[in-house]
Amino acid sequence: MRAWQIQSDHSFKQVDRPIPTLGAQELCIAVKAIGVNRADLLQVKGLYPAPAGFDSSIPGLEYAGEIVALGQCVQGRKVGEAVMGLIPSGAYAEHLCVHELEALSIPTGLSLAQAASIPEAFLTSYRALFLEGQLQAGQTCLIRPATAAVGLAAVQLAQALGARAIGSSRDLTKLDSAQALGLTACVEENASLVKQVKALCPEGVAVIMDMLGPDWNSLLSALRPDGVLVSVGVMAGVQTQLNLFSLLTARLKIHAMTMRSQPLDQRIALARRFNDSLLPLFNAGKLQPLPVRTFAFNQAPEALADMQQGQWSGKRVILVSN
């Protein structure tokens, strides 16, 4: 099979690799579409290797494709069925094998390119806002920023589940996609961010989903008492300072999470959440796939370069022509 492999000098090369060995409870999937994520870019640069036990030489967390073979113990899937999913590594290839219970069902009527825009963004934002943050209907959250794919998914989830979403960006014109998907209000990423949030939500927001990082010492004051900051990324830096007294007196909580290093049982539990709770919202039209920009399989480096530039708000998807 064709695959994109990271070389020892961090160059990126298309190679021929054997199809992975199929386990007893696994599905072999012919990959048709690959979601491009910032983790892929970091992995190619040697900054974010795959978790232990997974091949770091082939990046890719997100796929959509067709089942072509079943392990001998598989019970809930069939050959020819289209599925999508989120995996620790290895999606930049024509075939991959996954446990049958971590595969996600594709919403009715979506293309495989649209399907590949869903798993990472919607699973990450759902976990951050509603599992880690415990966001409730009627509450307000801050999505920082609301321009990335995860942010666009979070906007939709907040609206679909009855919450109010405030979204940030350094350039407010880049929030057009988020506004079209249901963003309630916009704030600019600058020194007055907290003041802007408090003008919209005087009591403070219940949850902040933060993909940027510093400066938390200021940012935490945008939370209401008992509020939760959920860290899902550090795009703006990895160090911050905290006033612990303010943290204690307002009874604030900080949660940090990553999707990639979850053990199999947690990946399966989250897949079940998607199939039970989010799939019906997609099928009812309350959630939509993200805006998609497509690249051919031999354009994988160009797809990563486009993400690096960060000039477009949506999901980049690599199409595999078998």
Short mmCIF file of N, CA and C in Angstrom, two decimals, residues 100-193:
data_model
loop_
_atom_site.label_atom_id
_atom_site.label_comp_id
_atom_site.label_asym_id
_atom_site.label_seq_id
_atom_site.Cartn_x
_atom_site.Cartn_y
_atom_site.Cartn_z
N GLU A 100 -12.94 -2.88 16.25
CA GLU A 100 -14.28 -2.63 15.71
C GLU A 100 -15.08 -1.64 16.56
N LEU A 101 -14.85 -1.59 17.87
CA LEU A 101 -15.65 -0.75 18.75
C LEU A 101 -15.19 0.70 18.79
N GLU A 102 -14.03 1.01 18.20
CA GLU A 102 -13.62 2.41 18.16
C GLU A 102 -13.94 3.08 16.83
N ALA A 103 -14.51 2.32 15.88
CA ALA A 103 -14.94 2.91 14.62
C ALA A 103 -16.25 3.66 14.83
N LEU A 104 -16.40 4.79 14.15
CA LEU A 104 -17.60 5.61 14.25
C LEU A 104 -18.47 5.41 13.03
N SER A 105 -19.78 5.39 13.24
CA SER A 105 -20.71 5.34 12.13
C SER A 105 -20.78 6.70 11.46
N ILE A 106 -20.90 6.71 10.14
CA ILE A 106 -20.93 7.96 9.38
C ILE A 106 -22.37 8.47 9.30
N PRO A 107 -22.59 9.75 9.60
CA PRO A 107 -23.94 10.30 9.49
C PRO A 107 -24.53 10.12 8.10
N THR A 108 -25.83 10.01 8.05
CA THR A 108 -26.55 9.78 6.80
C THR A 108 -26.29 10.91 5.80
N GLY A 109 -25.99 10.52 4.56
CA GLY A 109 -25.91 11.49 3.48
C GLY A 109 -24.59 12.21 3.31
N LEU A 110 -23.59 11.90 4.15
CA LEU A 110 -22.32 12.61 4.03
C LEU A 110 -21.37 11.89 3.09
N SER A 111 -20.55 12.66 2.38
CA SER A 111 -19.47 12.08 1.60
C SER A 111 -18.36 11.66 2.56
N LEU A 112 -17.43 10.83 2.07
CA LEU A 112 -16.31 10.42 2.92
C LEU A 112 -15.38 11.59 3.23
N ALA A 113 -15.28 12.55 2.33
CA ALA A 113 -14.49 13.75 2.61
C ALA A 113 -15.12 14.53 3.77
N GLN A 114 -16.45 14.69 3.76
CA GLN A 114 -17.13 15.36 4.86
C GLN A 114 -16.98 14.57 6.16
N ALA A 115 -17.09 13.25 6.05
CA ALA A 115 -16.95 12.40 7.24
C ALA A 115 -15.59 12.58 7.89
N ALA A 116 -14.54 12.73 7.09
CA ALA A 116 -13.19 12.88 7.63
C ALA A 116 -12.99 14.20 8.36
N SER A 117 -13.93 15.12 8.24
CA SER A 117 -13.84 16.40 8.96
C SER A 117 -14.39 16.31 10.37
N ILE A 118 -14.98 15.16 10.73
CA ILE A 118 -15.77 15.09 11.96
C ILE A 118 -15.03 14.55 13.19
N PRO A 119 -14.37 13.39 13.14
CA PRO A 119 -13.98 12.71 14.39
C PRO A 119 -13.13 13.52 15.35
N GLU A 120 -12.01 14.05 14.90
CA GLU A 120 -11.11 14.74 15.83
C GLU A 120 -11.76 16.00 16.39
N ALA A 121 -12.36 16.80 15.54
CA ALA A 121 -12.92 18.07 15.99
C ALA A 121 -14.09 17.88 16.94
N PHE A 122 -15.01 17.01 16.58
CA PHE A 122 -16.22 16.87 17.39
C PHE A 122 -15.99 16.04 18.65
N LEU A 123 -15.16 15.00 18.58
CA LEU A 123 -14.87 14.24 19.79
C LEU A 123 -14.07 15.08 20.79
N THR A 124 -13.10 15.84 20.29
CA THR A 124 -12.29 16.68 21.18
C THR A 124 -13.15 17.73 21.86
N SER A 125 -13.94 18.45 21.08
CA SER A 125 -14.73 19.54 21.66
C SER A 125 -15.85 19.02 22.56
N TYR A 126 -16.44 17.89 22.20
CA TYR A 126 -17.48 17.32 23.06
C TYR A 126 -16.89 16.90 24.41
N ARG A 127 -15.76 16.23 24.36
CA ARG A 127 -15.12 15.82 25.61
C ARG A 127 -14.73 17.03 26.44
N ALA A 128 -14.13 18.03 25.79
CA ALA A 128 -13.66 19.21 26.53
C ALA A 128 -14.81 19.97 27.18
N LEU A 129 -15.84 20.27 26.42
CA LEU A 129 -16.93 21.10 26.94
C LEU A 129 -17.86 20.35 27.88
N PHE A 130 -18.27 19.15 27.48
CA PHE A 130 -19.37 18.49 28.18
C PHE A 130 -18.95 17.37 29.14
N LEU A 131 -17.79 16.76 28.92
CA LEU A 131 -17.33 15.73 29.84
C LEU A 131 -16.35 16.31 30.86
N GLU A 132 -15.30 16.99 30.38
CA GLU A 132 -14.35 17.61 31.30
C GLU A 132 -14.92 18.89 31.93
N GLY A 133 -15.53 19.73 31.10
CA GLY A 133 -16.03 21.02 31.59
C GLY A 133 -17.40 20.97 32.22
N GLN A 134 -18.16 19.89 31.95
CA GLN A 134 -19.52 19.75 32.50
C GLN A 134 -20.41 20.93 32.13
N LEU A 135 -20.26 21.45 30.91
CA LEU A 135 -21.10 22.53 30.44
C LEU A 135 -22.56 22.08 30.38
N GLN A 136 -23.47 22.95 30.85
CA GLN A 136 -24.88 22.64 30.90
C GLN A 136 -25.67 23.55 29.97
N ALA A 137 -26.84 23.10 29.56
CA ALA A 137 -27.74 23.94 28.76
C ALA A 137 -28.03 25.23 29.52
N GLY A 138 -28.00 26.35 28.80
CA GLY A 138 -28.24 27.64 29.41
C GLY A 138 -26.99 28.35 29.88
N GLN A 139 -25.86 27.64 29.96
CA GLN A 139 -24.60 28.25 30.38
C GLN A 139 -23.85 28.82 29.18
N THR A 140 -22.81 29.60 29.48
CA THR A 140 -22.00 30.23 28.44
C THR A 140 -20.57 29.70 28.51
N CYS A 141 -19.98 29.46 27.35
CA CYS A 141 -18.59 29.02 27.28
C CYS A 141 -17.79 29.97 26.39
N LEU A 142 -16.48 29.98 26.60
CA LEU A 142 -15.55 30.71 25.74
C LEU A 142 -14.73 29.69 24.97
N ILE A 143 -14.73 29.80 23.66
CA ILE A 143 -13.97 28.91 22.79
C ILE A 143 -12.79 29.70 22.25
N ARG A 144 -11.59 29.23 22.57
CA ARG A 144 -10.38 30.01 22.32
C ARG A 144 -9.35 29.20 21.56
N PRO A 145 -9.18 29.41 20.21
CA PRO A 145 -9.97 30.28 19.35
C PRO A 145 -11.13 29.50 18.72
N ALA A 146 -12.04 30.21 18.09
CA ALA A 146 -13.17 29.58 17.43
C ALA A 146 -12.96 29.45 15.93
N THR A 147 -11.72 29.62 15.49
CA THR A 147 -11.41 29.54 14.06
C THR A 147 -10.90 28.16 13.65
N ALA A 148 -10.24 27.45 14.56
CA ALA A 148 -9.72 26.11 14.26
C ALA A 148 -10.88 25.13 14.12
N ALA A 149 -10.59 23.96 13.53
CA ALA A 149 -11.64 22.96 13.31
C ALA A 149 -12.30 22.56 14.62
N VAL A 150 -11.51 22.36 15.69
CA VAL A 150 -12.08 22.01 16.98
C VAL A 150 -13.00 23.12 17.48
N GLY A 151 -12.60 24.36 17.26
CA GLY A 151 -13.43 25.48 17.67
C GLY A 151 -14.74 25.53 16.90
N LEU A 152 -14.69 25.26 15.60
CA LEU A 152 -15.91 25.27 14.79
C LEU A 152 -16.87 24.17 15.24
N ALA A 153 -16.32 23.01 15.59
CA ALA A 153 -17.17 21.92 16.11
C ALA A 153 -17.76 22.31 17.46
N ALA A 154 -16.96 22.95 18.32
CA ALA A 154 -17.44 23.34 19.64
C ALA A 154 -18.60 24.33 19.54
N VAL A 155 -18.52 25.25 18.60
CA VAL A 155 -19.60 26.21 18.38
C VAL A 155 -20.90 25.48 18.10
N GLN A 156 -20.84 24.50 17.20
CA GLN A 156 -22.04 23.75 16.84
C GLN A 156 -22.58 22.94 18.01
N LEU A 157 -21.68 22.28 18.75
CA LEU A 157 -22.11 21.47 19.88
C LEU A 157 -22.77 22.31 20.95
N ALA A 158 -22.20 23.48 21.25
CA ALA A 158 -22.80 24.35 22.25
C ALA A 158 -24.21 24.74 21.85
N GLN A 159 -24.39 25.13 20.61
CA GLN A 159 -25.72 25.53 20.15
C GLN A 159 -26.69 24.35 20.16
N ALA A 160 -26.24 23.19 19.66
CA ALA A 160 -27.12 22.03 19.56
C ALA A 160 -27.57 21.53 20.93
N LEU A 161 -26.72 21.72 21.95
CA LEU A 161 -27.02 21.21 23.29
C LEU A 161 -27.45 22.31 24.25
N GLY A 162 -27.82 23.46 23.70
CA GLY A 162 -28.49 24.48 24.49
C GLY A 162 -27.60 25.46 25.24
N ALA A 163 -26.31 25.52 24.93
CA ALA A 163 -25.40 26.46 25.59
C ALA A 163 -25.13 27.65 24.67
N ARG A 164 -24.46 28.65 25.21
CA ARG A 164 -24.13 29.87 24.48
C ARG A 164 -22.62 29.93 24.29
N ALA A 165 -22.16 30.19 23.07
CA ALA A 165 -20.73 30.15 22.78
C ALA A 165 -20.21 31.53 22.40
N ILE A 166 -19.16 31.97 23.10
CA ILE A 166 -18.39 33.15 22.73
C ILE A 166 -17.10 32.64 22.10
N GLY A 167 -16.73 33.17 20.95
CA GLY A 167 -15.53 32.69 20.26
C GLY A 167 -14.50 33.79 20.08
N SER A 168 -13.22 33.42 20.19
CA SER A 168 -12.16 34.41 20.05
C SER A 168 -11.34 34.18 18.79
N SER A 169 -10.66 35.24 18.36
CA SER A 169 -9.69 35.18 17.28
C SER A 169 -8.84 36.44 17.32
N ARG A 170 -7.61 36.36 16.81
CA ARG A 170 -6.80 37.57 16.68
C ARG A 170 -7.34 38.46 15.56
N ASP A 171 -8.05 37.85 14.61
CA ASP A 171 -8.62 38.57 13.47
C ASP A 171 -10.10 38.24 13.42
N LEU A 172 -10.95 39.17 13.77
CA LEU A 172 -12.38 38.90 13.87
C LEU A 172 -13.00 38.51 12.53
N THR A 173 -12.38 38.89 11.43
CA THR A 173 -12.93 38.50 10.13
C THR A 173 -12.83 37.00 9.91
N LYS A 174 -11.92 36.34 10.65
CA LYS A 174 -11.78 34.89 10.51
C LYS A 174 -12.85 34.11 11.25
N LEU A 175 -13.74 34.82 11.95
CA LEU A 175 -14.82 34.16 12.68
C LEU A 175 -16.09 34.04 11.85
N ASP A 176 -16.02 34.39 10.57
CA ASP A 176 -17.21 34.30 9.71
C ASP A 176 -17.76 32.88 9.66
N SER A 177 -16.87 31.90 9.51
CA SER A 177 -17.33 30.50 9.46
C SER A 177 -18.00 30.11 10.76
N ALA A 178 -17.41 30.50 11.89
CA ALA A 178 -17.99 30.17 13.19
C ALA A 178 -19.35 30.84 13.37
N GLN A 179 -19.48 32.07 12.92
CA GLN A 179 -20.77 32.75 13.04
C GLN A 179 -21.84 32.07 12.20
N ALA A 180 -21.44 31.60 11.02
CA ALA A 180 -22.39 30.90 10.17
C ALA A 180 -22.85 29.58 10.80
N LEU A 181 -22.03 29.02 11.69
CA LEU A 181 -22.36 27.76 12.34
C LEU A 181 -23.03 27.96 13.70
N GLY A 182 -23.27 29.21 14.11
CA GLY A 182 -24.02 29.43 15.34
C GLY A 182 -23.31 30.14 16.46
N LEU A 183 -22.13 30.73 16.21
CA LEU A 183 -21.42 31.45 17.26
C LEU A 183 -22.27 32.61 17.76
N THR A 184 -22.40 32.74 19.08
CA THR A 184 -23.25 33.76 19.67
C THR A 184 -22.60 35.13 19.65
N ALA A 185 -21.31 35.20 20.01
CA ALA A 185 -20.62 36.48 20.10
C ALA A 185 -19.13 36.30 19.83
N CYS A 186 -18.48 37.39 19.42
CA CYS A 186 -17.06 37.35 19.05
C CYS A 186 -16.25 38.25 19.98
N VAL A 187 -15.05 37.81 20.32
CA VAL A 187 -14.11 38.64 21.07
C VAL A 187 -12.75 38.55 20.41
N GLU A 188 -11.98 39.64 20.52
CA GLU A 188 -10.67 39.69 19.88
C GLU A 188 -9.59 39.28 20.87
N GLU A 189 -8.63 38.46 20.38
CA GLU A 189 -7.51 38.02 21.21
C GLU A 189 -6.52 39.17 21.36
N ASN A 190 -6.65 39.91 22.47
CA ASN A 190 -5.72 40.98 22.78
C ASN A 190 -5.73 41.20 24.29
N ALA A 191 -5.10 42.24 24.75
CA ALA A 191 -4.96 42.47 26.19
C ALA A 191 -6.29 42.71 26.89
N SER A 192 -7.33 43.07 26.13
CA SER A 192 -8.64 43.35 26.73
C SER A 192 -9.60 42.16 26.62
N LEU A 193 -9.07 40.97 26.35
CA LEU A 193 -9.94 39.80 26.14
C LEU A 193 -10.90 39.58 27.30
#
